Amino acid sequence: MKLTLRVWRQPAADTDGAMTTYEVDSVSPDMSFLEMLDTLNEELILRGEDPVAFDHDCREGICGACSLVINGDAHGPERTTSCQLHMRSFQDGDTIDVEPWRAAAFPVVKDLVVDRSAFDRIIQAGGYVSAPTGSAPEAHATPVPKADADFAFEHAECIGCGACVAACPNGSAMLFTSAKVNHLGVLPQGAPERETRVLDMVDQMDAEGFGGCTLTGECATACPKGIPLPSIAAMNKEWLRAARKSPR
Amino acid sequence: MALDTRTRRTPSKGTGAGQRPVRGGPRALWDSTIGKKAVMAVTGLIMLGYLVAHMMGNLKIFFGPGEFNGYGHWLRTMGAPVLHHEWGLWLVRIVLVVAVVGHAVAAYQLSRRDIRARPAKYAHTKRRTSYATRTMRWGGVILALFIVWHVLDLTTGHTHPGGFQEGHPYQNVVDTFSTWYGNVIYLVAVLAMGLHVRHGFWSAAQTLGVGNARRERVLKAGANGLALLLTAGFVSVPVAVMTGLVS
């Protein structure tokens, strides 16, 4: 396959960037999107140019490091992460636009790399349980109803990649935050912090400069793990409940 | 050897017992994006309830001037003898003004925040959201402007075409919809209202935490049905005047 890439190049956080065009030859349809970018980078290095910087780690769709907006879709046309997207999803001769996540709370570090520390701070604000550490407890000591376990697991699938923020026209982190709030809030282990968790995480989310939710549904469409849009309604319910119960 | 029982971590500041900031209350609600959306949802539902009542009142025009004008008169004696003349009407007006202002201010502040949160646009943009979703903001502005004109036209009579007659709403409505611009402004506004209700009703349900995966279809159908019903009900009046059914 022969492809034309238009890639966002930005040398540093405080400099201007632009879409730059590259031709990539001999692309195999079995390559992942990141392997295709590796091929481009090898050529750039041989030509003595600066390779394209992009985030990646596990390359098996579970770490949430890769973060590319491909042809206007966060993680590209398939419902998976950029690393698990394969070139067979494209046609020979295609022009592909590759851009970084766009949000005020995710500033560009270089090229396609953005700073997602804002997510870490949201997690620090309440995305934990105060369980005693030590030896693992007996698995059946705390019964969890099947429906709750399924609900928690569905939300625990979030890998924190930030595709929801990238896809949202308001740069909102509601889907990410709701995944964490719902995952921990429904389980008995997360019950002690149930109210403070949602209040603190939403406070932090607002403080980071993420936008509000207008229910466009773009986040749930982009999510590689399929966190559903009703998660946001579930978090709103939790927040309103906690706001009624507080002052803590 | 004793286990290490000390930590080098410094005690965190400001989060000790008794120092925690007081949560809750109207201020905390207004300061949070979720709380502000909840205000929008509640005020929106108040206005939606009013729209349903308003539409049903409008439909009385099909039963002739006597019934329509009589209904207009009843609005002023509503709640009598407990309430004085027009008190009931003014109570409704005050609630509506508070709802409109709360809704608009929250929408303005949230929109400003949303636009700031996404300063850079994508070079490659895709349009996936529905027309109703995309037009919420400008649709809201259109509706606000329409309300001003609508009140000046049919309540105070300042911009009314022809002689405005206090207490004769039937004739006033016919006068307004006998002008081309009256019809155009009204029809555009009613369509904007229908679209606004379509996304707004469903969104309000999500914001207030009523929505979940099982209720999704019911809520979407409810929003569409309500939007369609209100649009058809409001559109029927100018169409009836234009076709001579009401004259």
Short mmCIF file of N, CA and C in Angstrom, two decimals, chain B residues 73-206:
data_model
loop_
_atom_site.label_atom_id
_atom_site.label_comp_id
_atom_site.label_asym_id
_atom_site.label_seq_id
_atom_site.Cartn_x
_atom_site.Cartn_y
_atom_site.Cartn_z
N HIS B 73 -59.74 35.46 29.38
CA HIS B 73 -60.26 36.16 30.56
C HIS B 73 -60.05 35.31 31.82
N TRP B 74 -60.28 33.99 31.68
CA TRP B 74 -60.10 33.09 32.83
C TRP B 74 -58.67 33.14 33.37
N LEU B 75 -57.69 33.29 32.43
CA LEU B 75 -56.28 33.35 32.86
C LEU B 75 -56.09 34.48 33.88
N ARG B 76 -56.89 35.54 33.73
CA ARG B 76 -56.76 36.68 34.65
C ARG B 76 -57.52 36.49 35.96
N THR B 77 -58.51 35.62 35.94
CA THR B 77 -59.27 35.38 37.17
C THR B 77 -58.88 34.05 37.82
N MET B 78 -57.83 33.44 37.29
CA MET B 78 -57.33 32.16 37.78
C MET B 78 -57.07 32.23 39.30
N GLY B 79 -57.56 31.24 40.01
CA GLY B 79 -57.29 31.18 41.45
C GLY B 79 -58.24 32.02 42.29
N ALA B 80 -59.18 32.73 41.64
CA ALA B 80 -60.14 33.54 42.40
C ALA B 80 -61.11 32.59 43.13
N PRO B 81 -61.64 32.91 44.24
CA PRO B 81 -61.47 34.21 44.91
C PRO B 81 -60.26 34.28 45.86
N VAL B 82 -59.47 33.21 45.94
CA VAL B 82 -58.30 33.28 46.83
C VAL B 82 -57.33 34.34 46.32
N LEU B 83 -57.08 34.31 45.01
CA LEU B 83 -56.13 35.26 44.42
C LEU B 83 -56.88 36.45 43.83
N HIS B 84 -56.30 37.61 43.95
CA HIS B 84 -56.85 38.82 43.38
C HIS B 84 -56.74 38.76 41.85
N HIS B 85 -57.41 39.66 41.15
CA HIS B 85 -57.37 39.73 39.69
C HIS B 85 -55.92 39.74 39.16
N GLU B 86 -55.60 38.80 38.28
CA GLU B 86 -54.29 38.69 37.61
C GLU B 86 -53.16 38.22 38.52
N TRP B 87 -53.42 37.94 39.80
CA TRP B 87 -52.33 37.48 40.67
C TRP B 87 -51.79 36.13 40.21
N GLY B 88 -52.73 35.24 39.88
CA GLY B 88 -52.32 33.91 39.41
C GLY B 88 -51.45 34.03 38.17
N LEU B 89 -51.88 34.88 37.25
CA LEU B 89 -51.14 35.07 36.01
C LEU B 89 -49.74 35.62 36.29
N TRP B 90 -49.67 36.58 37.23
CA TRP B 90 -48.36 37.15 37.56
C TRP B 90 -47.45 36.15 38.25
N LEU B 91 -48.06 35.26 39.05
CA LEU B 91 -47.25 34.21 39.68
C LEU B 91 -46.61 33.34 38.61
N VAL B 92 -47.43 32.96 37.62
CA VAL B 92 -46.90 32.15 36.52
C VAL B 92 -45.79 32.91 35.79
N ARG B 93 -46.04 34.20 35.55
CA ARG B 93 -45.04 35.01 34.83
C ARG B 93 -43.73 35.09 35.61
N ILE B 94 -43.82 35.26 36.93
CA ILE B 94 -42.60 35.38 37.74
C ILE B 94 -41.80 34.07 37.68
N VAL B 95 -42.52 32.95 37.85
CA VAL B 95 -41.84 31.64 37.79
C VAL B 95 -41.17 31.48 36.43
N LEU B 96 -41.86 31.87 35.36
CA LEU B 96 -41.30 31.72 34.01
C LEU B 96 -40.08 32.60 33.80
N VAL B 97 -40.15 33.84 34.28
CA VAL B 97 -38.99 34.74 34.11
C VAL B 97 -37.78 34.19 34.85
N VAL B 98 -38.01 33.70 36.09
CA VAL B 98 -36.90 33.12 36.85
C VAL B 98 -36.34 31.92 36.09
N ALA B 99 -37.22 31.08 35.54
CA ALA B 99 -36.76 29.91 34.80
C ALA B 99 -35.97 30.30 33.56
N VAL B 100 -36.49 31.27 32.81
CA VAL B 100 -35.81 31.69 31.57
C VAL B 100 -34.44 32.26 31.90
N VAL B 101 -34.40 33.14 32.91
CA VAL B 101 -33.12 33.79 33.24
C VAL B 101 -32.12 32.75 33.76
N GLY B 102 -32.57 31.87 34.66
CA GLY B 102 -31.67 30.83 35.18
C GLY B 102 -31.14 29.94 34.08
N HIS B 103 -32.03 29.54 33.19
CA HIS B 103 -31.67 28.66 32.07
C HIS B 103 -30.65 29.35 31.16
N ALA B 104 -30.92 30.62 30.85
CA ALA B 104 -30.07 31.34 29.89
C ALA B 104 -28.70 31.63 30.49
N VAL B 105 -28.67 32.07 31.75
CA VAL B 105 -27.38 32.40 32.37
C VAL B 105 -26.52 31.14 32.49
N ALA B 106 -27.14 30.04 32.93
CA ALA B 106 -26.39 28.79 33.04
C ALA B 106 -25.89 28.34 31.67
N ALA B 107 -26.74 28.47 30.65
CA ALA B 107 -26.35 28.06 29.30
C ALA B 107 -25.18 28.90 28.80
N TYR B 108 -25.25 30.22 29.07
CA TYR B 108 -24.18 31.11 28.62
C TYR B 108 -22.86 30.75 29.31
N GLN B 109 -22.92 30.56 30.63
CA GLN B 109 -21.68 30.26 31.36
C GLN B 109 -21.10 28.90 30.96
N LEU B 110 -21.96 27.92 30.79
CA LEU B 110 -21.47 26.58 30.41
C LEU B 110 -20.91 26.61 28.98
N SER B 111 -21.57 27.35 28.10
CA SER B 111 -21.10 27.42 26.72
C SER B 111 -19.73 28.08 26.64
N ARG B 112 -19.57 29.15 27.42
CA ARG B 112 -18.27 29.82 27.46
C ARG B 112 -17.19 28.83 27.91
N ARG B 113 -17.51 28.06 28.93
CA ARG B 113 -16.58 27.08 29.47
C ARG B 113 -16.26 26.01 28.42
N ASP B 114 -17.30 25.53 27.74
CA ASP B 114 -17.12 24.48 26.74
C ASP B 114 -16.23 24.95 25.59
N ILE B 115 -16.43 26.20 25.16
CA ILE B 115 -15.65 26.71 24.04
C ILE B 115 -14.18 26.88 24.46
N ARG B 116 -13.99 27.34 25.70
CA ARG B 116 -12.62 27.48 26.22
C ARG B 116 -11.93 26.13 26.34
N ALA B 117 -12.70 25.09 26.64
CA ALA B 117 -12.13 23.76 26.87
C ALA B 117 -11.66 23.10 25.57
N ARG B 118 -12.07 23.64 24.43
CA ARG B 118 -11.66 23.07 23.16
C ARG B 118 -11.19 24.21 22.24
N PRO B 119 -10.03 24.83 22.56
CA PRO B 119 -9.61 26.01 21.78
C PRO B 119 -9.16 25.67 20.36
N ALA B 120 -8.49 24.53 20.17
CA ALA B 120 -7.98 24.18 18.85
C ALA B 120 -8.95 23.23 18.15
N LYS B 121 -9.22 23.52 16.90
CA LYS B 121 -10.14 22.65 16.14
C LYS B 121 -9.31 21.57 15.41
N TYR B 122 -9.97 20.49 15.06
CA TYR B 122 -9.30 19.47 14.24
C TYR B 122 -9.26 19.93 12.79
N ALA B 123 -8.18 19.58 12.10
CA ALA B 123 -8.08 19.90 10.67
C ALA B 123 -9.09 19.05 9.90
N HIS B 124 -9.25 17.82 10.36
CA HIS B 124 -10.18 16.88 9.73
C HIS B 124 -11.41 16.77 10.64
N THR B 125 -12.50 17.40 10.27
CA THR B 125 -13.67 17.37 11.14
C THR B 125 -14.74 16.46 10.55
N LYS B 126 -15.46 15.84 11.45
CA LYS B 126 -16.55 14.96 11.03
C LYS B 126 -17.80 15.39 11.75
N ARG B 127 -18.93 15.28 11.09
CA ARG B 127 -20.19 15.68 11.70
C ARG B 127 -20.98 14.42 12.03
N ARG B 128 -21.13 14.15 13.31
CA ARG B 128 -21.82 12.93 13.71
C ARG B 128 -23.08 13.21 14.51
N THR B 129 -23.12 14.39 15.14
CA THR B 129 -24.24 14.66 16.04
C THR B 129 -25.47 15.08 15.23
N SER B 130 -26.63 14.93 15.84
CA SER B 130 -27.88 15.26 15.16
C SER B 130 -28.03 16.77 15.02
N TYR B 131 -28.91 17.18 14.10
CA TYR B 131 -29.14 18.61 13.87
C TYR B 131 -29.65 19.27 15.15
N ALA B 132 -30.53 18.58 15.86
CA ALA B 132 -31.10 19.13 17.10
C ALA B 132 -30.00 19.39 18.12
N THR B 133 -29.02 18.49 18.21
CA THR B 133 -27.94 18.63 19.18
C THR B 133 -27.04 19.82 18.82
N ARG B 134 -26.74 19.93 17.53
CA ARG B 134 -25.83 21.00 17.09
C ARG B 134 -26.44 22.38 17.23
N THR B 135 -27.77 22.47 17.18
CA THR B 135 -28.41 23.79 17.15
C THR B 135 -28.93 24.24 18.51
N MET B 136 -28.55 23.52 19.59
CA MET B 136 -29.07 23.87 20.91
C MET B 136 -28.75 25.32 21.28
N ARG B 137 -27.51 25.75 21.05
CA ARG B 137 -27.10 27.09 21.51
C ARG B 137 -27.78 28.18 20.70
N TRP B 138 -27.63 28.12 19.36
CA TRP B 138 -28.22 29.17 18.54
C TRP B 138 -29.74 29.07 18.55
N GLY B 139 -30.24 27.85 18.66
CA GLY B 139 -31.70 27.66 18.78
C GLY B 139 -32.22 28.35 20.03
N GLY B 140 -31.46 28.26 21.11
CA GLY B 140 -31.83 28.91 22.35
C GLY B 140 -31.85 30.43 22.21
N VAL B 141 -30.85 30.96 21.48
CA VAL B 141 -30.80 32.41 21.25
C VAL B 141 -32.01 32.84 20.43
N ILE B 142 -32.35 32.07 19.38
CA ILE B 142 -33.52 32.37 18.56
C ILE B 142 -34.78 32.39 19.43
N LEU B 143 -34.90 31.40 20.31
CA LEU B 143 -36.09 31.32 21.16
C LEU B 143 -36.17 32.52 22.11
N ALA B 144 -35.03 32.94 22.66
CA ALA B 144 -35.03 34.10 23.57
C ALA B 144 -35.50 35.35 22.82
N LEU B 145 -34.96 35.55 21.61
CA LEU B 145 -35.38 36.72 20.82
C LEU B 145 -36.87 36.63 20.47
N PHE B 146 -37.32 35.41 20.15
CA PHE B 146 -38.72 35.23 19.80
C PHE B 146 -39.64 35.59 20.97
N ILE B 147 -39.23 35.17 22.18
CA ILE B 147 -40.08 35.43 23.35
C ILE B 147 -40.27 36.94 23.52
N VAL B 148 -39.19 37.71 23.31
CA VAL B 148 -39.29 39.17 23.43
C VAL B 148 -40.31 39.70 22.42
N TRP B 149 -40.19 39.27 21.17
CA TRP B 149 -41.12 39.74 20.13
C TRP B 149 -42.55 39.29 20.42
N HIS B 150 -42.67 38.05 20.86
CA HIS B 150 -43.97 37.44 21.11
C HIS B 150 -44.73 38.21 22.20
N VAL B 151 -44.00 38.61 23.25
CA VAL B 151 -44.63 39.37 24.34
C VAL B 151 -45.00 40.77 23.85
N LEU B 152 -44.10 41.42 23.10
CA LEU B 152 -44.38 42.76 22.57
C LEU B 152 -45.55 42.72 21.59
N ASP B 153 -45.70 41.59 20.90
CA ASP B 153 -46.72 41.46 19.86
C ASP B 153 -48.10 41.18 20.46
N LEU B 154 -48.19 40.16 21.31
CA LEU B 154 -49.51 39.68 21.71
C LEU B 154 -49.85 39.90 23.19
N THR B 155 -48.89 40.37 24.00
CA THR B 155 -49.21 40.66 25.39
C THR B 155 -49.32 42.17 25.61
N THR B 156 -48.27 42.91 25.23
CA THR B 156 -48.30 44.37 25.42
C THR B 156 -48.83 45.07 24.18
N GLY B 157 -48.69 44.45 23.01
CA GLY B 157 -49.21 45.03 21.78
C GLY B 157 -48.35 46.10 21.14
N HIS B 158 -47.13 46.30 21.65
CA HIS B 158 -46.26 47.37 21.13
C HIS B 158 -45.93 47.19 19.65
N THR B 159 -45.64 45.96 19.24
CA THR B 159 -45.25 45.74 17.84
C THR B 159 -46.38 45.07 17.08
N HIS B 160 -47.60 45.14 17.63
CA HIS B 160 -48.71 44.45 17.00
C HIS B 160 -49.14 45.13 15.70
N PRO B 161 -49.35 44.35 14.64
CA PRO B 161 -49.82 44.96 13.39
C PRO B 161 -51.31 45.27 13.49
N GLY B 162 -51.71 46.46 13.09
CA GLY B 162 -53.11 46.84 13.24
C GLY B 162 -53.40 47.19 14.68
N GLY B 163 -54.60 47.59 14.99
CA GLY B 163 -54.90 48.02 16.36
C GLY B 163 -54.95 46.86 17.33
N PHE B 164 -54.11 46.91 18.37
CA PHE B 164 -54.11 45.87 19.39
C PHE B 164 -55.28 46.10 20.32
N GLN B 165 -56.08 45.07 20.51
CA GLN B 165 -57.25 45.21 21.38
C GLN B 165 -57.07 44.37 22.63
N GLU B 166 -56.94 45.05 23.74
CA GLU B 166 -56.83 44.38 25.05
C GLU B 166 -58.10 43.57 25.29
N GLY B 167 -57.96 42.30 25.64
CA GLY B 167 -59.13 41.50 25.95
C GLY B 167 -59.78 40.84 24.75
N HIS B 168 -59.19 41.03 23.58
CA HIS B 168 -59.70 40.37 22.38
C HIS B 168 -58.59 39.56 21.70
N PRO B 169 -58.06 38.58 22.40
CA PRO B 169 -56.90 37.84 21.86
C PRO B 169 -57.21 37.16 20.52
N TYR B 170 -58.44 36.73 20.31
CA TYR B 170 -58.77 36.04 19.05
C TYR B 170 -58.44 36.93 17.86
N GLN B 171 -58.94 38.19 17.89
CA GLN B 171 -58.70 39.12 16.79
C GLN B 171 -57.20 39.44 16.69
N ASN B 172 -56.51 39.59 17.83
CA ASN B 172 -55.08 39.91 17.82
C ASN B 172 -54.28 38.81 17.14
N VAL B 173 -54.63 37.56 17.44
CA VAL B 173 -53.92 36.41 16.85
C VAL B 173 -54.13 36.41 15.34
N VAL B 174 -55.38 36.64 14.91
CA VAL B 174 -55.68 36.66 13.48
C VAL B 174 -54.89 37.78 12.80
N ASP B 175 -54.82 38.96 13.45
CA ASP B 175 -54.06 40.08 12.88
C ASP B 175 -52.59 39.71 12.67
N THR B 176 -51.99 39.11 13.71
CA THR B 176 -50.56 38.77 13.63
C THR B 176 -50.30 37.79 12.49
N PHE B 177 -51.14 36.77 12.41
CA PHE B 177 -50.88 35.74 11.40
C PHE B 177 -51.44 36.11 10.03
N SER B 178 -51.93 37.35 9.91
CA SER B 178 -52.31 37.84 8.59
C SER B 178 -51.15 38.57 7.93
N THR B 179 -50.05 38.75 8.67
CA THR B 179 -48.86 39.37 8.08
C THR B 179 -47.86 38.27 7.74
N TRP B 180 -47.11 38.48 6.65
CA TRP B 180 -46.15 37.45 6.24
C TRP B 180 -45.04 37.29 7.28
N TYR B 181 -44.57 38.44 7.84
CA TYR B 181 -43.44 38.34 8.78
C TYR B 181 -43.87 37.71 10.09
N GLY B 182 -45.12 37.96 10.48
CA GLY B 182 -45.62 37.33 11.71
C GLY B 182 -45.57 35.82 11.58
N ASN B 183 -45.99 35.32 10.42
CA ASN B 183 -45.96 33.88 10.18
C ASN B 183 -44.54 33.33 10.13
N VAL B 184 -43.66 34.07 9.43
CA VAL B 184 -42.28 33.58 9.28
C VAL B 184 -41.60 33.49 10.63
N ILE B 185 -41.66 34.58 11.41
CA ILE B 185 -41.00 34.60 12.72
C ILE B 185 -41.54 33.45 13.59
N TYR B 186 -42.88 33.31 13.59
CA TYR B 186 -43.50 32.32 14.45
C TYR B 186 -43.11 30.89 14.05
N LEU B 187 -43.15 30.62 12.73
CA LEU B 187 -42.86 29.26 12.27
C LEU B 187 -41.39 28.89 12.54
N VAL B 188 -40.48 29.85 12.28
CA VAL B 188 -39.06 29.58 12.56
C VAL B 188 -38.87 29.27 14.04
N ALA B 189 -39.51 30.09 14.89
CA ALA B 189 -39.35 29.91 16.33
C ALA B 189 -39.93 28.57 16.79
N VAL B 190 -41.08 28.21 16.23
CA VAL B 190 -41.70 26.94 16.65
C VAL B 190 -40.83 25.75 16.23
N LEU B 191 -40.25 25.83 15.04
CA LEU B 191 -39.35 24.74 14.61
C LEU B 191 -38.12 24.68 15.52
N ALA B 192 -37.58 25.86 15.87
CA ALA B 192 -36.42 25.90 16.78
C ALA B 192 -36.82 25.30 18.13
N MET B 193 -38.05 25.60 18.58
CA MET B 193 -38.54 25.05 19.86
C MET B 193 -38.62 23.52 19.79
N GLY B 194 -39.14 23.02 18.67
CA GLY B 194 -39.27 21.56 18.53
C GLY B 194 -37.92 20.87 18.61
N LEU B 195 -36.94 21.44 17.90
CA LEU B 195 -35.59 20.85 17.93
C LEU B 195 -34.98 20.94 19.33
N HIS B 196 -35.21 22.10 19.97
CA HIS B 196 -34.66 22.33 21.31
C HIS B 196 -35.24 21.32 22.30
N VAL B 197 -36.54 21.08 22.19
CA VAL B 197 -37.20 20.13 23.09
C VAL B 197 -36.71 18.71 22.82
N ARG B 198 -36.48 18.41 21.54
CA ARG B 198 -36.08 17.05 21.17
C ARG B 198 -34.79 16.65 21.89
N HIS B 199 -33.76 17.52 21.83
CA HIS B 199 -32.51 17.18 22.52
C HIS B 199 -32.59 17.54 24.00
N GLY B 200 -33.33 18.61 24.31
CA GLY B 200 -33.36 19.13 25.68
C GLY B 200 -34.06 18.20 26.66
N PHE B 201 -35.19 17.64 26.25
CA PHE B 201 -35.94 16.78 27.18
C PHE B 201 -35.12 15.54 27.53
N TRP B 202 -34.53 14.93 26.51
CA TRP B 202 -33.70 13.74 26.74
C TRP B 202 -32.49 14.09 27.60
N SER B 203 -31.86 15.25 27.29
CA SER B 203 -30.68 15.67 28.05
C SER B 203 -31.03 15.93 29.51
N ALA B 204 -32.18 16.56 29.73
CA ALA B 204 -32.59 16.87 31.11
C ALA B 204 -32.72 15.57 31.90
N ALA B 205 -33.27 14.54 31.25
CA ALA B 205 -33.41 13.25 31.93
C ALA B 205 -32.04 12.69 32.30
N GLN B 206 -31.07 12.81 31.39
CA GLN B 206 -29.72 12.31 31.68
C GLN B 206 -29.09 13.12 32.81
#
